[in-house]
XYZ file of C-alpha atoms in Angstrom:
605
model
C 21.489 -14.449 -6.966
C 20.303 -12.012 -8.859
C 19.087 -9.918 -6.297
C 22.681 -9.835 -4.477
C 23.932 -9.155 -7.651
C 22.666 -5.793 -8.615
C 22.095 -4.664 -4.818
C 25.587 -4.630 -5.256
C 26.283 -3.230 -8.920
C 24.157 0.061 -7.185
C 26.396 -0.280 -3.751
C 29.661 -0.470 -5.330
C 29.390 1.169 -9.087
C 26.293 3.955 -7.552
C 27.931 6.903 -6.805
C 25.987 8.645 -4.107
C 27.694 5.406 -2.251
C 30.489 5.882 -2.351
C 32.435 4.658 0.837
C 30.147 2.058 1.816
C 32.299 -1.532 2.687
C 31.557 -4.132 1.025
C 27.924 -6.287 0.933
C 29.361 -10.045 0.495
C 29.144 -11.366 3.660
C 26.366 -9.559 4.896
C 23.309 -9.900 6.102
C 19.519 -8.267 4.192
C 18.760 -5.826 8.136
C 22.631 -5.293 8.163
C 23.029 -3.837 4.755
C 19.756 -2.123 4.184
C 21.019 -0.531 7.207
C 23.718 0.855 4.618
C 21.488 2.723 2.814
C 19.401 4.414 5.204
C 22.486 5.738 6.489
C 24.167 7.278 3.959
C 20.530 8.381 2.571
C 20.886 9.881 5.725
C 24.258 11.568 5.260
C 23.802 12.568 1.642
C 20.314 13.796 2.322
C 21.636 16.374 5.146
C 23.909 17.547 3.470
C 22.066 18.295 0.340
C 19.537 20.051 3.081
C 22.158 21.884 4.782
C 23.886 23.013 0.478
C 20.552 24.003 -0.641
C 19.492 26.787 2.549
C 23.084 28.218 3.008
C 23.378 27.872 -0.990
C 26.765 26.730 -1.376
C 28.842 25.449 -4.359
C 27.564 21.495 -5.033
C 24.512 21.917 -4.327
C 23.447 20.486 -7.446
C 25.730 18.080 -7.511
C 24.370 16.546 -4.142
C 20.613 17.087 -5.021
C 21.739 14.027 -7.985
C 23.291 11.666 -5.861
C 20.251 12.076 -3.303
C 18.097 11.394 -5.709
C 19.626 8.173 -7.014
C 20.538 7.051 -3.242
C 16.228 7.517 -2.403
C 16.311 5.454 -6.024
C 19.001 2.062 -4.832
C 17.222 1.929 -2.328
C 13.828 1.774 -3.619
C 14.954 -0.594 -5.840
C 17.537 -2.511 -2.412
C 13.208 -3.172 -1.260
C 11.931 -3.635 -4.417
C 14.792 -6.679 -5.028
C 14.493 -7.537 -1.897
C 10.874 -8.562 -1.514
C 11.457 -10.148 -5.203
C 13.994 -12.602 -3.472
C 11.975 -12.744 -1.080
C 9.378 -14.649 -3.567
C 11.454 -16.352 -3.513
C 11.963 -18.392 -0.754
C 7.900 -18.525 -1.049
C 8.557 -20.798 -3.521
C 11.439 -22.481 -3.209
C 10.576 -23.397 0.671
C 7.094 -24.738 -0.772
C 5.185 -21.653 0.770
C 3.909 -21.463 -3.025
C 0.136 -22.535 -4.351
C -1.807 -19.764 -2.540
C 0.570 -19.683 0.567
C -0.740 -16.591 3.631
C 2.041 -15.892 4.802
C 6.497 -15.310 3.976
C 8.963 -18.060 5.153
C 11.440 -15.546 7.378
C 14.355 -16.046 4.881
C 17.270 -17.582 6.026
C 19.951 -14.886 6.428
C 17.623 -12.162 8.292
C 17.028 -12.995 11.644
C 13.857 -12.718 13.016
C 15.445 -12.369 17.559
C 13.732 -8.691 17.049
C 10.362 -9.485 17.441
C 9.388 -10.558 21.143
C 6.746 -13.809 20.237
C 2.901 -13.398 21.680
C 1.753 -15.815 24.317
C -2.349 -16.609 22.939
C -5.283 -16.135 25.785
C -7.514 -17.730 26.059
C -9.556 -14.742 23.615
C -10.540 -10.916 24.499
C -13.186 -10.215 27.668
C -14.817 -7.290 25.824
C -13.415 -4.245 24.876
C -9.966 -2.661 25.142
C -10.003 0.508 27.466
C -8.945 3.504 26.362
C -5.959 4.601 27.620
C -5.818 7.530 29.647
C -3.576 10.650 28.511
C -0.079 11.001 28.124
C 2.381 14.745 29.387
C 1.350 17.746 28.681
C 2.963 20.314 26.015
C 3.380 20.631 22.237
C 1.628 18.250 21.037
C -0.033 16.719 23.938
C -3.677 17.018 22.290
C -2.804 15.274 19.251
C -3.584 11.553 19.097
C -1.496 9.248 17.574
C -1.200 8.029 14.427
C -1.613 3.902 13.369
C -1.881 0.827 11.184
C -1.286 -2.551 10.894
C 1.074 -3.001 7.838
C -0.134 -6.409 7.057
C -2.901 -7.358 4.824
C -5.973 -9.383 7.274
C -6.536 -12.944 7.449
C -4.132 -14.200 7.100
C -3.875 -18.140 7.518
C 0.229 -19.151 8.867
C 1.890 -22.506 8.946
C 5.004 -21.147 10.118
C 6.063 -18.157 12.441
C 4.990 -14.522 11.385
C 5.437 -11.168 11.618
C 2.588 -9.136 13.164
C 3.505 -4.781 12.970
C 2.504 -1.183 12.936
C 3.372 1.303 12.182
C 3.038 4.364 14.350
C 4.322 8.538 13.515
C 3.055 10.851 16.027
C 4.172 14.336 16.429
C 6.553 14.098 19.035
C 6.979 10.669 18.567
C 5.439 7.338 19.598
C 7.464 5.706 22.737
C 6.378 2.781 22.675
C 3.582 0.111 21.080
C 1.514 -3.322 23.128
C 0.569 -5.695 21.841
C -1.617 -8.730 22.429
C -3.540 -11.891 20.817
C -6.080 -13.325 22.235
C -6.305 -11.801 25.800
C -3.008 -13.012 26.155
C -0.183 -11.759 27.540
C 0.695 -7.465 26.493
C 3.893 -7.276 25.250
C 5.469 -3.469 24.705
C 7.902 -2.704 21.102
C 9.547 0.980 22.135
C 11.815 0.310 18.525
C 11.003 -0.457 15.412
C 13.080 -2.526 13.410
C 12.773 -4.792 9.841
C 10.411 -6.662 9.856
C 11.099 -9.515 6.979
C 8.179 -10.667 6.289
C 7.435 -7.117 4.825
C 10.862 -5.554 4.381
C 9.809 -2.262 6.633
C 11.058 -0.770 9.385
C 8.020 -0.853 12.002
C 6.879 -1.675 15.471
C 6.211 -6.322 15.253
C 6.010 -9.258 16.826
C 5.707 -12.147 16.070
C 3.034 -15.093 16.693
C 4.091 -18.763 16.148
C 1.975 -21.551 15.093
C 3.075 -23.346 16.965
C 1.347 -22.233 19.861
C -1.975 -22.358 18.678
C -4.544 -25.514 17.228
C -5.188 -26.741 14.126
C -7.583 -23.455 12.518
C -7.870 -21.190 15.713
C -8.901 -17.461 14.675
C -6.649 -15.464 15.978
C -7.301 -11.818 17.370
C -4.280 -9.128 17.513
C -5.161 -5.584 18.696
C -2.644 -3.036 19.657
C -2.158 0.121 22.533
C -0.355 3.183 20.474
C 1.609 4.771 22.773
C 3.144 8.328 22.225
C 5.881 10.390 23.922
C 2.713 13.003 24.676
C -0.815 12.668 23.202
C -3.670 10.415 22.713
C -2.399 6.903 22.168
C -4.722 5.120 20.053
C -5.868 1.366 20.412
C -6.235 -0.809 16.567
C -8.605 -3.644 18.023
C -12.132 -3.928 17.013
C -14.288 -5.690 13.510
C -12.263 -4.838 10.319
C -15.421 -2.687 8.418
C -16.467 0.959 6.886
C -18.415 3.470 7.715
C -21.561 4.340 5.857
C -19.381 7.105 4.338
C -16.843 4.891 2.695
C -14.401 6.394 5.555
C -11.968 3.819 6.649
C -10.449 4.096 9.628
C -7.600 1.529 9.754
C -8.488 0.832 13.678
C -9.277 -2.713 14.229
C -8.039 -6.187 15.009
C -6.275 -7.373 13.100
C -7.567 -10.955 12.123
C -5.021 -14.064 11.436
C -6.185 -18.101 11.660
C -3.366 -20.138 13.128
C -2.564 -24.206 11.076
C -0.046 -25.517 12.949
C -0.417 -28.775 10.985
C -0.404 -27.989 7.788
C -3.267 -26.510 5.915
C -4.630 -29.100 2.561
C -5.166 -26.768 -0.199
C -7.948 -27.696 -2.757
C -6.318 -27.246 -5.564
C -7.315 -26.618 -9.618
C -5.507 -25.537 -13.073
C -6.650 -24.318 -15.327
C -4.939 -23.573 -19.332
C -5.949 -22.271 -22.892
C -5.815 -25.691 -24.242
C -7.378 -27.283 -20.772
C -11.688 -28.319 -21.199
C -13.801 -27.284 -18.865
C -15.513 -31.148 -18.599
C -11.701 -32.390 -17.273
C -11.552 -32.842 -13.841
C -8.904 -30.150 -13.073
C -5.618 -31.758 -12.159
C -2.544 -30.368 -14.037
C -2.631 -33.763 -16.486
C -6.372 -32.428 -17.294
C -6.669 -28.776 -16.799
C -10.152 -26.803 -17.199
C -10.460 -24.324 -19.020
C -12.030 -21.158 -17.946
C -11.531 -19.474 -14.482
C -15.606 -18.846 -13.079
C -16.253 -23.244 -13.743
C -12.652 -23.777 -12.021
C -14.599 -21.239 -9.240
C -18.268 -23.051 -9.346
C -16.900 -26.092 -9.206
C -14.647 -25.592 -5.922
C -17.299 -24.297 -4.735
C -19.606 -27.096 -4.994
C -17.036 -29.381 -3.186
C -17.328 -27.066 -0.269
C -13.400 -26.277 -1.036
C -13.524 -22.153 -2.043
C -11.966 -21.437 1.529
C -8.951 -23.245 0.622
C -10.137 -22.675 -2.374
C -6.573 -22.597 -5.365
C -6.947 -22.354 -9.004
C -3.413 -22.129 -11.492
C -3.376 -20.929 -14.382
C -0.154 -22.956 -15.925
C 0.077 -21.480 -19.621
C 0.507 -18.369 -21.355
C -2.232 -16.906 -22.743
C -4.833 -14.924 -22.714
C -8.385 -15.761 -19.862
C -11.312 -14.556 -19.286
C -11.984 -13.275 -15.659
C -16.141 -14.074 -15.186
C -18.715 -10.920 -14.722
C -22.066 -11.835 -13.209
C -23.888 -8.814 -13.096
C -27.465 -8.264 -11.209
C -29.943 -11.471 -12.468
C -27.606 -13.049 -13.461
C -26.490 -16.376 -12.184
C -27.573 -15.388 -8.722
C -25.921 -17.291 -6.851
C -22.021 -16.962 -7.753
C -19.435 -19.000 -8.547
C -18.311 -18.867 -4.866
C -20.099 -18.541 -1.343
C -20.153 -15.561 0.280
C -19.261 -17.357 3.657
C -15.806 -17.403 2.422
C -13.709 -17.047 5.029
C -10.240 -17.644 3.801
C -8.308 -16.223 1.365
C -9.316 -18.486 -2.746
C -6.348 -17.609 -4.436
C -6.171 -17.657 -8.200
C -2.224 -18.002 -9.123
C -0.426 -18.129 -13.089
C 1.922 -21.154 -11.610
C 5.519 -20.648 -10.687
C 7.148 -20.844 -14.096
C 5.419 -18.905 -15.067
C 6.598 -14.746 -15.992
C 3.038 -12.716 -14.574
C 3.709 -11.099 -18.428
C 2.546 -14.194 -19.751
C -1.245 -14.657 -17.720
C -3.152 -11.943 -19.637
C -6.482 -11.874 -17.341
C -9.230 -9.072 -19.505
C -12.916 -10.490 -21.315
C -13.386 -10.424 -24.575
C -15.991 -8.093 -25.174
C -14.823 -4.163 -22.884
C -17.156 -4.688 -20.513
C -17.259 -4.776 -15.412
C -15.745 -7.737 -14.231
C -17.865 -8.494 -11.226
C -17.026 -11.915 -9.575
C -18.735 -12.475 -6.539
C -15.342 -13.273 -4.481
C -16.439 -12.782 -0.634
C -12.109 -12.690 0.409
C -10.551 -13.668 -3.298
C -6.396 -13.052 -3.521
C -4.699 -13.228 -7.712
C -1.068 -13.554 -7.530
C 1.481 -13.735 -10.625
C -0.850 -12.738 -13.617
C -1.506 -9.540 -15.808
C -4.354 -7.301 -16.129
C -5.713 -5.731 -19.233
C -7.954 -3.029 -18.328
C -7.847 -2.253 -21.741
C -10.638 -5.248 -21.521
C -12.249 -4.165 -18.102
C -13.871 -1.210 -17.134
C -14.770 -1.869 -13.925
C -13.390 -4.833 -11.231
C -17.116 -4.427 -8.721
C -16.942 -5.219 -5.451
C -20.466 -6.600 -4.046
C -20.958 -5.735 -0.106
C -23.089 -3.254 1.454
C -22.003 0.392 2.230
C -22.737 -1.262 6.345
C -18.895 -2.797 6.409
C -19.194 -6.114 4.917
C -18.090 -6.282 1.221
C -15.895 -8.100 -0.412
C -12.494 -8.340 -0.350
C -9.439 -8.713 -3.131
C -6.319 -9.024 -2.830
C -3.328 -8.023 -5.943
C -0.034 -9.404 -5.586
C 2.169 -9.908 -7.694
C 0.498 -8.969 -10.245
C 0.259 -6.113 -13.063
C -2.176 -3.435 -14.898
C -1.753 -2.731 -17.474
C -3.731 -0.786 -20.801
C -3.663 -1.732 -24.181
C -4.631 1.294 -25.276
C -2.248 3.274 -23.408
C -2.786 5.427 -21.031
C -3.850 8.997 -22.431
C -7.399 8.958 -22.398
C -8.750 12.249 -23.808
C -13.060 12.411 -22.958
C -13.941 12.132 -26.789
C -11.189 9.734 -27.666
C -14.045 6.976 -27.963
C -15.028 6.981 -24.922
C -16.271 2.875 -24.806
C -12.790 2.218 -25.248
C -10.965 4.170 -23.341
C -10.357 3.430 -19.122
C -12.623 6.188 -17.152
C -13.346 5.203 -14.079
C -11.419 4.016 -10.977
C -10.037 -0.055 -11.708
C -11.458 -0.853 -8.428
C -14.773 -0.415 -6.972
C -14.171 2.282 -4.038
C -17.683 2.773 -2.947
C -17.187 -1.121 -0.915
C -15.359 -4.087 0.265
C -11.643 -3.953 0.917
C -8.799 -3.919 -1.138
C -5.842 -4.154 -1.216
C -2.149 -4.217 -3.151
C 0.843 -5.936 -2.308
C 4.665 -5.967 -4.023
C 2.553 -5.652 -7.568
C 3.176 -3.272 -10.866
C 1.022 -0.618 -12.509
C 1.951 0.759 -15.850
C 0.630 2.731 -19.490
C -2.896 2.852 -18.221
C -5.193 6.818 -17.266
C -4.989 5.728 -12.763
C -2.577 3.703 -11.304
C -3.067 2.108 -7.558
C -5.549 5.203 -6.720
C -9.120 3.824 -4.046
C -7.454 1.469 -2.688
C -7.480 -0.069 1.306
C -3.603 -0.602 0.946
C -0.841 -1.402 -0.952
C 2.547 -2.016 -0.209
C 5.920 -2.862 -1.949
C 4.654 -1.304 -5.326
C 5.193 1.113 -9.222
C 3.591 2.995 -11.215
C 5.278 4.807 -14.334
C 3.825 6.527 -16.844
C 0.327 7.805 -15.651
C -1.815 10.182 -17.049
C -4.147 11.037 -14.391
C -3.612 10.168 -10.430
C -1.832 7.510 -9.530
C -1.942 7.203 -5.637
C -4.856 8.628 -4.872
C -7.230 8.532 -2.310
C -5.290 5.081 -1.223
C -5.823 4.818 2.571
C -2.425 3.576 3.407
C 0.317 3.558 1.312
C 4.229 1.478 2.391
C 6.710 2.332 -0.273
C 5.473 3.034 -3.722
C 7.145 4.446 -6.967
C 6.060 6.635 -9.417
C 7.924 7.181 -12.817
C 7.092 9.004 -15.518
C 3.802 10.802 -14.889
C 2.840 13.703 -17.253
C -0.020 16.281 -17.183
C 0.053 17.555 -20.113
C -1.675 14.671 -21.459
C -4.834 15.438 -20.460
C -7.822 18.105 -20.140
C -7.558 17.485 -16.564
C -5.112 17.653 -14.602
C -3.365 15.236 -12.814
C -1.716 13.623 -9.013
C 0.833 11.968 -6.930
C -1.365 11.964 -3.954
C -4.971 13.194 -4.316
C -7.188 12.362 -1.294
C -10.395 14.364 -1.644
C -14.053 13.458 0.982
C -13.271 12.853 4.985
C -10.140 11.177 6.487
C -9.171 9.648 10.040
C -6.142 7.203 10.020
C -4.287 7.921 6.902
C -0.118 6.315 6.847
C 1.119 7.767 3.586
C 4.694 6.396 3.894
C 7.697 6.408 1.419
C 7.116 7.339 -1.456
C 9.513 8.383 -4.621
C 7.864 9.938 -7.233
C 10.378 11.087 -10.230
C 10.022 12.401 -14.029
C 6.932 13.785 -12.547
C 5.697 16.780 -15.848
C 2.827 19.188 -14.769
C 1.882 16.624 -12.181
C 0.442 18.044 -8.769
C 3.009 15.869 -6.193
C 0.551 16.752 -3.098
C -2.944 17.960 -3.442
C -5.466 17.299 -0.164
C -8.597 18.655 -2.453
C -11.557 21.263 -0.990
C -14.721 18.677 -1.992
C -17.000 17.759 0.569
C -13.273 17.089 2.539
C -11.641 17.211 6.228
C -8.342 15.358 7.369
C -7.929 13.910 11.247
C -4.908 12.028 12.053
C -2.560 11.512 9.443
C 0.986 11.497 8.334
C 2.593 11.717 5.347
C 6.365 10.470 6.042
C 9.917 9.942 3.924
C 8.258 11.560 0.675
C 10.267 12.224 -2.177
C 9.485 14.053 -5.338
C 10.961 15.798 -8.297
C 9.216 17.786 -10.451
C 11.148 18.933 -13.742
C 8.547 21.666 -14.979
C 9.106 25.737 -14.397
C 11.418 23.918 -10.623
C 12.710 28.086 -10.315
C 8.904 29.379 -10.378
C 7.993 25.928 -8.537
C 5.097 25.407 -11.001
C 2.093 25.778 -11.752
C 0.625 23.491 -11.001
C 1.304 23.579 -7.061
C 0.992 21.266 -4.385
C -2.175 22.434 -2.138
C -4.068 21.929 1.198
C -6.790 22.912 1.500
C -10.339 22.268 3.708
C -9.105 21.284 7.450
C -6.938 20.321 8.813
C -6.717 18.597 12.337
C -2.966 16.735 13.147
C -2.025 16.111 9.922
C 2.387 15.605 9.587
C 4.865 15.945 7.472
C 7.873 14.289 8.066
C 10.601 14.132 5.443
C 8.491 14.968 3.431
C 11.191 16.451 0.140
C 9.180 18.911 -1.979
C 12.426 20.899 -3.627
C 10.401 22.204 -6.965
C 7.332 22.367 -6.584
C 5.439 25.130 -4.721
C 2.931 24.330 -1.595
C 0.497 26.274 -0.795
C -1.978 27.439 1.250
C -5.356 27.761 0.318
C -6.975 30.148 2.086
C -8.016 31.922 -0.415
C -11.461 30.400 -0.634
C -14.485 30.033 1.884
C -16.690 28.292 3.628
C -16.088 24.338 3.835
C -13.552 24.211 0.884
C -10.720 26.938 2.693
C -7.386 25.671 4.211
C -8.072 26.207 8.326
C -5.771 24.188 10.910
C -7.819 23.517 13.937
C -7.162 21.206 17.274
C -3.234 19.360 16.708
C -2.492 22.121 13.741
C -0.228 20.946 10.875
C 3.091 20.125 11.355
C 6.332 20.345 9.452
C 8.852 18.735 10.929
C 12.629 18.190 8.717
C 11.483 19.051 6.087
C 12.632 20.284 2.281
C 10.733 22.269 0.264
C 10.675 24.736 -1.956
C 11.658 28.556 -1.222
C 8.846 29.731 -2.385
C 6.343 27.694 -0.456
C 3.274 28.704 2.134
C 5.273 27.148 5.265
C 8.411 29.560 4.724
C 7.033 31.997 3.899
C 4.047 32.968 5.912
C 2.394 32.475 9.441
C -0.745 30.660 9.582
C -2.045 29.351 12.870
C -2.093 26.297 13.451
C 1.077 25.486 11.650
C 4.532 24.340 12.507
C 8.148 24.214 10.686
C 10.276 22.374 12.770
C 13.776 21.446 11.300
């Protein structure tokens, strides 16, 4: 297989992995375990050399970055491999759940027994322990896109963090017995180390709604209960505190599929032999037949396809019933690569598609023709949802934008309207654009390349992201990798590797009407290439109020991290309650956490 060949090359050839045993007969779990151990070993030696100013620091730094990149490559290849297994196993046409790869044992996770339904809310457990961290609440989110259909066992997991550590996570399905998981392991359905359990569709009736709740217990501090509706409050704050909802189909799902092709005709029946021409009319046909809940539109020929747009006052019914409760899938055929299918607008405009829950797979979106993908919904939380899986976003005009550069032609808004609805991106890439994967609810296993503006700003959960080639000198305003402005709670950002950053702020927790409560930034690596000795400018910045904010294993060696306590009022940096903890971080020597004592800020190695 291509992924294994490349992974073997990484393991054998890369100097970062000298001494790692051959893996011809090793499982994915064992192989990634070797990779993680090597990364940790090289990085530990790099940190020791760095602080002691010993000879060989530069070489160790190079090898450490190589190790991180190799690990990210391996994770990406693993995702590709699992996607291939989905197709080989017959899960292709609109499948919401991935089968477990045959060489990844899923025995590490217990299977949840179902109950008869929860009776009211789950009580908030009592506070645990005392001492440092006892006033901090656990930080946790589900590592899964909600509302999947599963007809085979599926892993459901949580990423959880705390200043002192996590003791265990307990799960329950439909009010059944609570099952405790006290350590992380590789969830083969996501490729991520997490606290997870399995659901077996055979334990449920056909079409059952499955509600999973979780209680996250820290070693000391306040537990967090994940339960309730999936919504947004009026302020646009998405805390990720909700139940995980799935749909069980032990007898399989009868998908209603229509086919679309450049050579098709909208008067055709929509079969593979008689494809339709337009996505919008295919969606309307599914709706009129009552098949929107299980609908699939498959694109079978390369070419450009126009996205539907139903603005206010035009076609008020939309192409699909708002009541759709399952993911409706629009996908490229397995025989095509995502680069061969380009979706956009014939004349540059919004794409307001009025789809309640739409999943897009194996296609590309040209934001050179799209002003913005517009999600409908109210600000009280009942917005539409969109999921991009194995897709590519790009701008045919390239990434750079100036305010006087033909504003009617170039991207200026976030690609997806962020005020309402739910926005998910998995296993996807964005390239050659002003903005990357920004303003999202959730992003996992993504890459952002050649972005001139913000790469991952205001995305509320990030699990595995690679950023490369960002140039902050291309614009008249500054660029960021991780920028957050607004009031954030229960934010989880982990596994970000950003390289080749020129004049780009790595971390910017903003001062504009912002606050940060219960936030975890874990396993982040930044390679800033401009003025490394002085650490900028620009600098990474913490502004506004911070309460229970954890930075763990963050490598920011070439850019200063500064506290903006020179501001006044709400803009001024302040650490309240549990404050801010930097644990096992590698920071530029002139960073404020290393040079100044600030009330509420702790640094621990």
